[in-house]
mmCIF file of C-alpha atoms in Angstrom:
data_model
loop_
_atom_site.group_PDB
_atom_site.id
_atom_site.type_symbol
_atom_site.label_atom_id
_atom_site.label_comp_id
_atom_site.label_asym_id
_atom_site.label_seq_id
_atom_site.Cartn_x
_atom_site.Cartn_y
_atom_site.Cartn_z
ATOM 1 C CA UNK A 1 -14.348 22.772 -13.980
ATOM 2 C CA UNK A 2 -13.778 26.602 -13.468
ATOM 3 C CA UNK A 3 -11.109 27.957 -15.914
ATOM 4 C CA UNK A 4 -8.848 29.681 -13.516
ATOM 5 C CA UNK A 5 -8.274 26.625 -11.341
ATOM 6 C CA UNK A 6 -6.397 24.535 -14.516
ATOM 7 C CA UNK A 7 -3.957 27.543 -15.688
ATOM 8 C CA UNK A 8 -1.429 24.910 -14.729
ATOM 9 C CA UNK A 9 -1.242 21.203 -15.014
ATOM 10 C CA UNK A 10 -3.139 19.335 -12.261
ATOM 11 C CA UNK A 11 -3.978 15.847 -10.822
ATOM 12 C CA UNK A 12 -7.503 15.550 -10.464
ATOM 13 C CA UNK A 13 -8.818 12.022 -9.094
ATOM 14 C CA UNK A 14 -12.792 11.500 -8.761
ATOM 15 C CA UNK A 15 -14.716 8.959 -7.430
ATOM 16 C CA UNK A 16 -17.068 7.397 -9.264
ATOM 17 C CA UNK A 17 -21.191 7.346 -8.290
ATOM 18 C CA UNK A 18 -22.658 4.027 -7.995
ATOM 19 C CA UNK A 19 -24.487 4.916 -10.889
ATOM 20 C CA UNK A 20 -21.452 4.555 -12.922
ATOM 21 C CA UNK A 21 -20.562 1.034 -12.122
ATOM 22 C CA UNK A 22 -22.211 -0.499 -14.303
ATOM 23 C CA UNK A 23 -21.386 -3.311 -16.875
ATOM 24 C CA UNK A 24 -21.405 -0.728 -20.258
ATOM 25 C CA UNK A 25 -20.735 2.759 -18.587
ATOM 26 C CA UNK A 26 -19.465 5.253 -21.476
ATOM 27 C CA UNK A 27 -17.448 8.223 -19.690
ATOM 28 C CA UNK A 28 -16.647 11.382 -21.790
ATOM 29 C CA UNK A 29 -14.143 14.776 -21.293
ATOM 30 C CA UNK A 30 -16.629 17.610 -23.330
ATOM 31 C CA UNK A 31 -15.927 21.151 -23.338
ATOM 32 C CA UNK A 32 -19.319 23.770 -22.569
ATOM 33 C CA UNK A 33 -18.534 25.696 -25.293
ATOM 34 C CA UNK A 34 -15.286 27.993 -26.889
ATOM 35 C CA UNK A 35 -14.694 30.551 -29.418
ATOM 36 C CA UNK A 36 -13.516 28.706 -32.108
ATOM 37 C CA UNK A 37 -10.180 27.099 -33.549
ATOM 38 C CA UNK A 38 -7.206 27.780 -31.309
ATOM 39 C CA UNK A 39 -9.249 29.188 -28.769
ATOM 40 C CA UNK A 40 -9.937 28.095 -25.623
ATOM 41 C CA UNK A 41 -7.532 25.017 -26.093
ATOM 42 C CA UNK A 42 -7.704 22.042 -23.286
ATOM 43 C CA UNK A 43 -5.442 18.817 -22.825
ATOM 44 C CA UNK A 44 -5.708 15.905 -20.812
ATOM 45 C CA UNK A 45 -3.160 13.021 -20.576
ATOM 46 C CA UNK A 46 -2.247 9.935 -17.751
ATOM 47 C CA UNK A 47 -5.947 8.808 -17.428
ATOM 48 C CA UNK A 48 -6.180 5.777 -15.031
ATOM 49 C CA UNK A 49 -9.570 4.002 -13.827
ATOM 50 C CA UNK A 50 -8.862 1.592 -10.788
ATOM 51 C CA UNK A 51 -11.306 -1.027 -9.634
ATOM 52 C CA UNK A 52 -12.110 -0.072 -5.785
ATOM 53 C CA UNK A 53 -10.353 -2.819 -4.386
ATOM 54 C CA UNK A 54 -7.015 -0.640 -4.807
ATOM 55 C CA UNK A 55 -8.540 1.397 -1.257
ATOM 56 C CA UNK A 56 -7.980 -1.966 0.394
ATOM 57 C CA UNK A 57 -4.005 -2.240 -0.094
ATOM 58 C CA UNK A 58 -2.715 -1.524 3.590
ATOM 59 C CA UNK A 59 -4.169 -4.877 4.133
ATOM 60 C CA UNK A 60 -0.458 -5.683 2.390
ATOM 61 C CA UNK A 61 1.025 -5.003 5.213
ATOM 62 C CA UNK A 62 2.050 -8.686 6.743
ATOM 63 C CA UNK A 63 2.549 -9.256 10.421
ATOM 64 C CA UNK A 64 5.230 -12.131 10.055
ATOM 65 C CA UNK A 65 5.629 -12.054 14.063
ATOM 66 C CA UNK A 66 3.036 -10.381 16.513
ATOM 67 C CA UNK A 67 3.138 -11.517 20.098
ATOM 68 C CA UNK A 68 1.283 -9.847 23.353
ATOM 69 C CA UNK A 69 2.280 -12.580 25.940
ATOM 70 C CA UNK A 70 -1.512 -12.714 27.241
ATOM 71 C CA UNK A 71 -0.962 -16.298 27.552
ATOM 72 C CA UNK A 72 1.647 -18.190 29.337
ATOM 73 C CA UNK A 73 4.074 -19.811 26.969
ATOM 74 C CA UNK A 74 5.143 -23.634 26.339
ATOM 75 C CA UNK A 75 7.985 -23.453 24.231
ATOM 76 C CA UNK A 76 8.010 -24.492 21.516
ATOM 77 C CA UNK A 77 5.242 -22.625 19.938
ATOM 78 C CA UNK A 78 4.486 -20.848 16.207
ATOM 79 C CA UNK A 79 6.815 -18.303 17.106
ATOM 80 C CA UNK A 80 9.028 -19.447 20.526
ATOM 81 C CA UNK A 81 11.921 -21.740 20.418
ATOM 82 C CA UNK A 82 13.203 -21.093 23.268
ATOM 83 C CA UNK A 83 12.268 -19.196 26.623
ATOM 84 C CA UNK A 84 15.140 -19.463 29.211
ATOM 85 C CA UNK A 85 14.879 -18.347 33.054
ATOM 86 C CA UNK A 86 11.840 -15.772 31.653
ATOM 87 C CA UNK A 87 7.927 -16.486 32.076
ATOM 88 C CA UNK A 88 4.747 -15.137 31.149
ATOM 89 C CA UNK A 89 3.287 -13.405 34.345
ATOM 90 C CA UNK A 90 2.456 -9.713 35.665
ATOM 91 C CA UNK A 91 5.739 -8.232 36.503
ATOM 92 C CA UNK A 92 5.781 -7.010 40.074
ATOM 93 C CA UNK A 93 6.751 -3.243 39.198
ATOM 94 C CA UNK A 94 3.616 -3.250 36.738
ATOM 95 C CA UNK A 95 3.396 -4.774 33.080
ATOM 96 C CA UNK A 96 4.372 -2.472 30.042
ATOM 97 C CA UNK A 97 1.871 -2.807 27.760
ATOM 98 C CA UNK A 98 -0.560 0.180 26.366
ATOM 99 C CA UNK A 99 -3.573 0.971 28.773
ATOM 100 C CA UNK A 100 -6.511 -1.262 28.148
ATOM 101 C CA UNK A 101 -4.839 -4.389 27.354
ATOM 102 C CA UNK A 102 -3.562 -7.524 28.901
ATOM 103 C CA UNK A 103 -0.588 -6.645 31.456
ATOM 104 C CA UNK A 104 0.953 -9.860 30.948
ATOM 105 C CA UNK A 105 4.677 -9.875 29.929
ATOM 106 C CA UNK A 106 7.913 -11.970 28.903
ATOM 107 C CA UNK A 107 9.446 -11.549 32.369
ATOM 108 C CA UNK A 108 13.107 -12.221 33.224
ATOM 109 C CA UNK A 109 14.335 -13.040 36.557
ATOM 110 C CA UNK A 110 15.579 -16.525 36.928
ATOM 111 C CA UNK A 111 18.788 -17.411 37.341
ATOM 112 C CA UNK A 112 22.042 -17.987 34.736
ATOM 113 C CA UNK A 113 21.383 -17.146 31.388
ATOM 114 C CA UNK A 114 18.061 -14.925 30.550
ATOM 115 C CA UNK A 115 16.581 -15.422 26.792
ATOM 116 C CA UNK A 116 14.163 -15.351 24.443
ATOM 117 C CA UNK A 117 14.693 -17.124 21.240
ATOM 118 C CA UNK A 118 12.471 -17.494 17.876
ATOM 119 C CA UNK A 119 11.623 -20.670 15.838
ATOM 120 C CA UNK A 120 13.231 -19.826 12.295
ATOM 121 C CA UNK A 121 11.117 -17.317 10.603
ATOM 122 C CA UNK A 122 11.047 -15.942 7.164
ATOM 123 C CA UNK A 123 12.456 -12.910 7.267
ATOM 124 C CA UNK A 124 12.685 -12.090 3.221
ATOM 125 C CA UNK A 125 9.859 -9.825 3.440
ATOM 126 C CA UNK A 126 11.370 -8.231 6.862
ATOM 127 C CA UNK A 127 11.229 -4.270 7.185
ATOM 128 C CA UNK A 128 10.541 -3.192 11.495
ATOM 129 C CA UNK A 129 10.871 -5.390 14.436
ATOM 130 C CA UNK A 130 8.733 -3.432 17.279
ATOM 131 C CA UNK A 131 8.808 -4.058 20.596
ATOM 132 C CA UNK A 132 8.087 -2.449 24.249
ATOM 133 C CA UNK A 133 10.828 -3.227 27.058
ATOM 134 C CA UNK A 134 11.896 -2.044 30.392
ATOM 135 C CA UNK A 135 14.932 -3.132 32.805
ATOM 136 C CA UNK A 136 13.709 -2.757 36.182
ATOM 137 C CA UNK A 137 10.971 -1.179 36.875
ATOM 138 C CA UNK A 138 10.872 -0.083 40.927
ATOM 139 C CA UNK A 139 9.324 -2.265 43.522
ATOM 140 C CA UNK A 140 9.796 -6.162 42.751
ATOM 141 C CA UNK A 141 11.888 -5.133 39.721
ATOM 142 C CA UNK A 142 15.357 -4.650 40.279
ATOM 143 C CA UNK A 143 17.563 -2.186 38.142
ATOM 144 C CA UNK A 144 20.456 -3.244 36.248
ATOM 145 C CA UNK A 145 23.985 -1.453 36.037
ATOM 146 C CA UNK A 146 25.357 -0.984 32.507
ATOM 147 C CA UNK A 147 27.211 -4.373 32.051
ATOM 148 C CA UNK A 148 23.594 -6.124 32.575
ATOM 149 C CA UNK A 149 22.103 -4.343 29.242
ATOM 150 C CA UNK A 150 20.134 -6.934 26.660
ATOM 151 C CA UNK A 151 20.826 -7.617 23.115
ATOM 152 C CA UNK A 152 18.514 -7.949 20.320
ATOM 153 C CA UNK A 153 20.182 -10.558 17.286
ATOM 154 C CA UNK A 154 20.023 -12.522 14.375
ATOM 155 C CA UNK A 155 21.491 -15.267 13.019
ATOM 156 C CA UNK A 156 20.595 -17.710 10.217
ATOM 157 C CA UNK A 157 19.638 -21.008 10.703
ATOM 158 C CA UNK A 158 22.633 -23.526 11.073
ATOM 159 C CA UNK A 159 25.192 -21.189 12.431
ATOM 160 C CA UNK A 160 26.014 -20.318 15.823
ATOM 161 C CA UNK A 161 26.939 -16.720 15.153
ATOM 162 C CA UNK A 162 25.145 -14.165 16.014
ATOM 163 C CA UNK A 163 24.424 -10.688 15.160
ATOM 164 C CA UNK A 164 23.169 -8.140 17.234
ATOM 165 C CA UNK A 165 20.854 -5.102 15.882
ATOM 166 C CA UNK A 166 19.809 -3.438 19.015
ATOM 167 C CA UNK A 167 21.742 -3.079 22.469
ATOM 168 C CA UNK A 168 19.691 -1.622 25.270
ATOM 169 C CA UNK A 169 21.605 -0.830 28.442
ATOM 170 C CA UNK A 170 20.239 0.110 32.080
ATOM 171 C CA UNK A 171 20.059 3.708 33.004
ATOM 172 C CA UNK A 172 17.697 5.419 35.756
ATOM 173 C CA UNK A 173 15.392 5.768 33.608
ATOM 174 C CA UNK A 174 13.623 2.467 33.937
ATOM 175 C CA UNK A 175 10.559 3.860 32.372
ATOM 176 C CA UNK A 176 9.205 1.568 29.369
ATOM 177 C CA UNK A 177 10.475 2.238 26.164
ATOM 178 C CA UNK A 178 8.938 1.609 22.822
ATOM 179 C CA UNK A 179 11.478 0.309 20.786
ATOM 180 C CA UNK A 180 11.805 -0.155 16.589
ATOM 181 C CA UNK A 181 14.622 -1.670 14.821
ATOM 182 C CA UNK A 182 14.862 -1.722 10.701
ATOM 183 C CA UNK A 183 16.671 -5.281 10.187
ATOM 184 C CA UNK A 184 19.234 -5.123 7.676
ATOM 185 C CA UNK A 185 19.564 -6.981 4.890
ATOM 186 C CA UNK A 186 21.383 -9.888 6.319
ATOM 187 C CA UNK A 187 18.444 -10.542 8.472
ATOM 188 C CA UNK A 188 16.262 -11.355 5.577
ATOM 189 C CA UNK A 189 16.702 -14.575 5.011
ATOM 190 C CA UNK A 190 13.801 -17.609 4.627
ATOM 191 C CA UNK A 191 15.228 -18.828 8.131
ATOM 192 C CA UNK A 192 16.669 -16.295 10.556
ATOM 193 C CA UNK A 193 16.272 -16.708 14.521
ATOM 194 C CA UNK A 194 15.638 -13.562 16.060
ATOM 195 C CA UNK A 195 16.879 -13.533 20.098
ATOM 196 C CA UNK A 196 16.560 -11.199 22.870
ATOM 197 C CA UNK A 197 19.727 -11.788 25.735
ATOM 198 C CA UNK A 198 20.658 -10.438 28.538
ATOM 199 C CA UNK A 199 24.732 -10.200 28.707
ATOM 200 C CA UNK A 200 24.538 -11.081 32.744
ATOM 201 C CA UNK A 201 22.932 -10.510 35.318
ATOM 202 C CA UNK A 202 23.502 -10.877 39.533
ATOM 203 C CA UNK A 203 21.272 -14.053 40.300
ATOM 204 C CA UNK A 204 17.520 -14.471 40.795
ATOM 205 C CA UNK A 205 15.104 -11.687 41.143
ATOM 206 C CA UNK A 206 18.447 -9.108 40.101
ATOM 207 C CA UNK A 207 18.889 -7.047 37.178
ATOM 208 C CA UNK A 208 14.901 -7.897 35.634
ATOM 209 C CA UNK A 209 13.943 -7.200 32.114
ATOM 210 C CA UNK A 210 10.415 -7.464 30.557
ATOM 211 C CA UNK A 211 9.607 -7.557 26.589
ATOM 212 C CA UNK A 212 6.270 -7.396 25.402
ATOM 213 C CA UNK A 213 3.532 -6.199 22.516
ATOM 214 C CA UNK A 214 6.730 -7.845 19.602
ATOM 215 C CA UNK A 215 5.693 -6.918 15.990
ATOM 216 C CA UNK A 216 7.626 -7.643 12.677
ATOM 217 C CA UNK A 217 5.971 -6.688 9.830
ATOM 218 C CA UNK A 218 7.379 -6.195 6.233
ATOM 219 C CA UNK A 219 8.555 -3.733 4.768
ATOM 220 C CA UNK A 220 7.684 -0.538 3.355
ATOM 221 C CA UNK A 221 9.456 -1.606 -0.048
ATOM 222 C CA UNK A 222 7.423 -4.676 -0.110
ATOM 223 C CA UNK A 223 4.354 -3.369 0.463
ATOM 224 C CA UNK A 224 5.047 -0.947 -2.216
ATOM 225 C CA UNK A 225 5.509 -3.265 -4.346
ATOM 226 C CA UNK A 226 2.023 -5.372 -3.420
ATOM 227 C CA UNK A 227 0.315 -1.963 -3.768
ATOM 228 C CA UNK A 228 1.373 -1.605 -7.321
ATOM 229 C CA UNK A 229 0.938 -4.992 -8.029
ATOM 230 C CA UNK A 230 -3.068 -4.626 -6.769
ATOM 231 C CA UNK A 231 -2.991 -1.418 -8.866
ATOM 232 C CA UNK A 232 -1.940 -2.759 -11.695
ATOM 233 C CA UNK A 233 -4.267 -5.706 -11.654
ATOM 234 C CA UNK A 234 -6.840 -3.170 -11.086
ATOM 235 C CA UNK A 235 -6.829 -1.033 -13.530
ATOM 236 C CA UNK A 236 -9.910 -0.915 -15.707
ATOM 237 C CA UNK A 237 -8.611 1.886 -18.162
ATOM 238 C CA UNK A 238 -5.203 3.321 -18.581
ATOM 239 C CA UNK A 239 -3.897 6.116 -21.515
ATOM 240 C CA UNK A 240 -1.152 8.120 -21.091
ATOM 241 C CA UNK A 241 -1.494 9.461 -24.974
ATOM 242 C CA UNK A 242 2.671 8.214 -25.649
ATOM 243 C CA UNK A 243 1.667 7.925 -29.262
ATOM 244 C CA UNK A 244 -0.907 8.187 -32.174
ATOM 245 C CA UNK A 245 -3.609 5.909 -30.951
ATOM 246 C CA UNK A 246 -4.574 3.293 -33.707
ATOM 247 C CA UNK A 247 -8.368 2.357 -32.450
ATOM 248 C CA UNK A 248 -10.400 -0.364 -34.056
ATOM 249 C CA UNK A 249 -12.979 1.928 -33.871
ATOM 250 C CA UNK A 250 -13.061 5.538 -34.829
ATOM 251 C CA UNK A 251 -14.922 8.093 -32.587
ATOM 252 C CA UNK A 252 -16.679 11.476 -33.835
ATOM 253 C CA UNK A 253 -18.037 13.793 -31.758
ATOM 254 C CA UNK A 254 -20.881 15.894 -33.273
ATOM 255 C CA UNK A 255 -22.839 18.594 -31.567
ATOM 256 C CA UNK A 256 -25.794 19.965 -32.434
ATOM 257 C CA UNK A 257 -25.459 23.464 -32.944
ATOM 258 C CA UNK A 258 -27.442 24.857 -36.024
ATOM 259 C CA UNK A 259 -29.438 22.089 -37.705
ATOM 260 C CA UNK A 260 -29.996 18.189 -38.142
ATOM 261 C CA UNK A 261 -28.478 19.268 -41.481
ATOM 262 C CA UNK A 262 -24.790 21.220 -40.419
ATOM 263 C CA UNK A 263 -24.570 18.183 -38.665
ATOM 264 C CA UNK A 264 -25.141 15.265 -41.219
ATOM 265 C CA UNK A 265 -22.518 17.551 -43.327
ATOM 266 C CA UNK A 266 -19.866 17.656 -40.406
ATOM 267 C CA UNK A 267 -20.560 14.065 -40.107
ATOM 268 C CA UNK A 268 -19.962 13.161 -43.593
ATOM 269 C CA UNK A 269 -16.633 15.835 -43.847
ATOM 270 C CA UNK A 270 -15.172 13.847 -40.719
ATOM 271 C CA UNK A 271 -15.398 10.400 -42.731
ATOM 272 C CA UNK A 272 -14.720 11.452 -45.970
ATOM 273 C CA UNK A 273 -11.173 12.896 -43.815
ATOM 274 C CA UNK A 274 -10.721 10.245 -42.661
ATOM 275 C CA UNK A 275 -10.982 7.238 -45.504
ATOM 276 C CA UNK A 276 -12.097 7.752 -48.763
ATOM 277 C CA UNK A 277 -12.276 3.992 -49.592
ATOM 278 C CA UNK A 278 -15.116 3.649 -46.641
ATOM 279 C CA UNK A 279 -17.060 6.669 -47.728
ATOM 280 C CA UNK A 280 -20.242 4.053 -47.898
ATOM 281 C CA UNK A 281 -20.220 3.545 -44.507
ATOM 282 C CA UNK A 282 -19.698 6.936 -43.692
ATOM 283 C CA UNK A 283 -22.419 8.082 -45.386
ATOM 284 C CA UNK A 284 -24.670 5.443 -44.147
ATOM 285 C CA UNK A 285 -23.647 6.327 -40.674
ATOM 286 C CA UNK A 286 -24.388 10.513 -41.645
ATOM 287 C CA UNK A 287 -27.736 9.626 -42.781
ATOM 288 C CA UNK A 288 -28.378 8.059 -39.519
ATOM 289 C CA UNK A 289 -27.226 10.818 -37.698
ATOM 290 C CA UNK A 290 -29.353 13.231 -39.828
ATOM 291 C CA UNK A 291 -32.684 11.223 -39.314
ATOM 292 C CA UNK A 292 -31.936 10.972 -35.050
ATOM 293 C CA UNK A 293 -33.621 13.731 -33.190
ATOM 294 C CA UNK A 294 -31.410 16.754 -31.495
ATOM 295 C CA UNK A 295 -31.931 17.180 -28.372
ATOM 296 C CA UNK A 296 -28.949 20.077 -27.465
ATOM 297 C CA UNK A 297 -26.528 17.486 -26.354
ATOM 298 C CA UNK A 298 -23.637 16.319 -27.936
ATOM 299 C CA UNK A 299 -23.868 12.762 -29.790
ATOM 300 C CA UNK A 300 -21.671 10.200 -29.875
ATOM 301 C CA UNK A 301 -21.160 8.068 -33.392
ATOM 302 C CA UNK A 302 -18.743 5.086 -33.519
ATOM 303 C CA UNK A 303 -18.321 4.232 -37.154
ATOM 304 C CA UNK A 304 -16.410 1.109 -38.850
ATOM 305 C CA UNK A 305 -12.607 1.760 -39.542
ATOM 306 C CA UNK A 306 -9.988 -0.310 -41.259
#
């Protein structure tokens, strides 16, 4: 790591090779080389390691309503209740959905009341209710005036009352419009009804409205929350160096810098530092050290503490 790029405090993340991942993979932070004590001074702190599966989170993201209309509907289904004086068909003007896929929409144009009304879904998790619409549309769609606008609303299972989130009203503009809607927290509930209503309309084949490509998903909160979970579950190593650490093991780091014998003696200084009443096993461990071969490279002793 150059010197000039860490002046300041950075976040570094690295991914590691394959030929890390293995079942006893020892990973290291070791300066080149500096000038001595209270030179050339480095610190490190916040260390996470995160099994891989953490790059898979978005799949947290739960669709708990997606509908595209390809198929004609026979209420009731997983998500329909209710589908009054409205069909699955081609609107005459065109459908609304993105190039490339199925042009089939929730169409409106019967006569009396004009709905579309959910089974009781659970909304708990609820963030955006997406949706494409249009009122009217041109040839075979007729335009609505402003009194004819439709209503998007909630209510909870067992009441009558509803609440509406979204009002969209008729203008000359009958182009299709991608709509999104956050639901508020009254929405959320394990049994809400969602509904799309028209407030009135001038008889058969009048005022038309089409609703398709419908997506709820939950919300970004939620999701946040999953994500950490995953993390959280993932995490293979975590220090954020909050305290003293008090390791059942004791690590030394000796390098090899003049002879087998400067580095039995730092060896046996870094025990004796640390407890006399083990000095033993300290020197048993030195001795080792002393008889293993230098090879320029720093070595790594574990010896037994407390």
């Amino acid at each position: 790591m150059a010197y000039n790029q860490y002046k300041t405090a950075r976040e570094i993340s690295v991914s590691l090779p394959s030929r890390a991942r293995t079942r006893n993979t020892v990973l290291r932070w070791r300066q080149l080389d500096n000038s001595g004590n209270n030179y050339d001074e480095w610190a490190i702190d916040r260390i996470r390691i995160t099994d891989s599966i953490v790059a898979d989170v978005t799949d947290e993201i739960v669709n708990l309503l997606e509908e595209t209309f390809d198929a004609a509907i026979a209420t009731p289904t997983r998500y329909w209740q209710y589908i009054v004086s409205g069909r699955v068909m081609i609107p005459p003007c065109g459908g609304i959905s993105v190039p490339g896929r199925s042009q089939s929409a929730a169409f409106f144009a019967g006569t009396g009341m004009r709905y579309i009304q959910s089974v009781p879904l659970d909304l708990t998790s609820a963030g955006t209710l997406s949706f494409r619409f249009r009122i009217g549309g041109g040839s075979g769609c007729d335009s609505g005036e402003v009194g004819d606008g439709v209503v998007v609303e909630y209510a909870p299972k067992g009441t009558t009352v509803y609440t509406v989130i979204k009002k969209l009203i008729p203008s000359a503009d009958t182009r299709v419009l991608p709509v999104s809607v956050v639901l508020p927290d009254a929405a959320k509930t394990s049994q809400t009804i969602v509904r799309w209503r028209q407030l009135k309309n001038s008889g058969r084949n009048y005022d038309v409205w089409m609703l398709d490509d419908i997506s709820l998903t939950s919300s970004s909160s939620v999701v946040q929350k999953n994500v950490q979970k995953n993390i959280e579950r993932a995490l293979i190593l975590t220090e954020d160096f909050d305290s003293a650490p008090n390791f059942p093991y004791v690590t030394v780091w000796c390098s090899c810098l003049l002879s087998e014998q400067f580095l039995c003696l730092c060896a046996w200084l870094a025990c004796l530092l640390r407890r006399v009443s083990y000095l033993t096993v300290c020197l048993s461990v030195c001795l080792f050290v002393c008889l293993s071969a230098c090879d320029g490279l720093s070595l790594h002793c574990v010896y037994a503490y407390g």
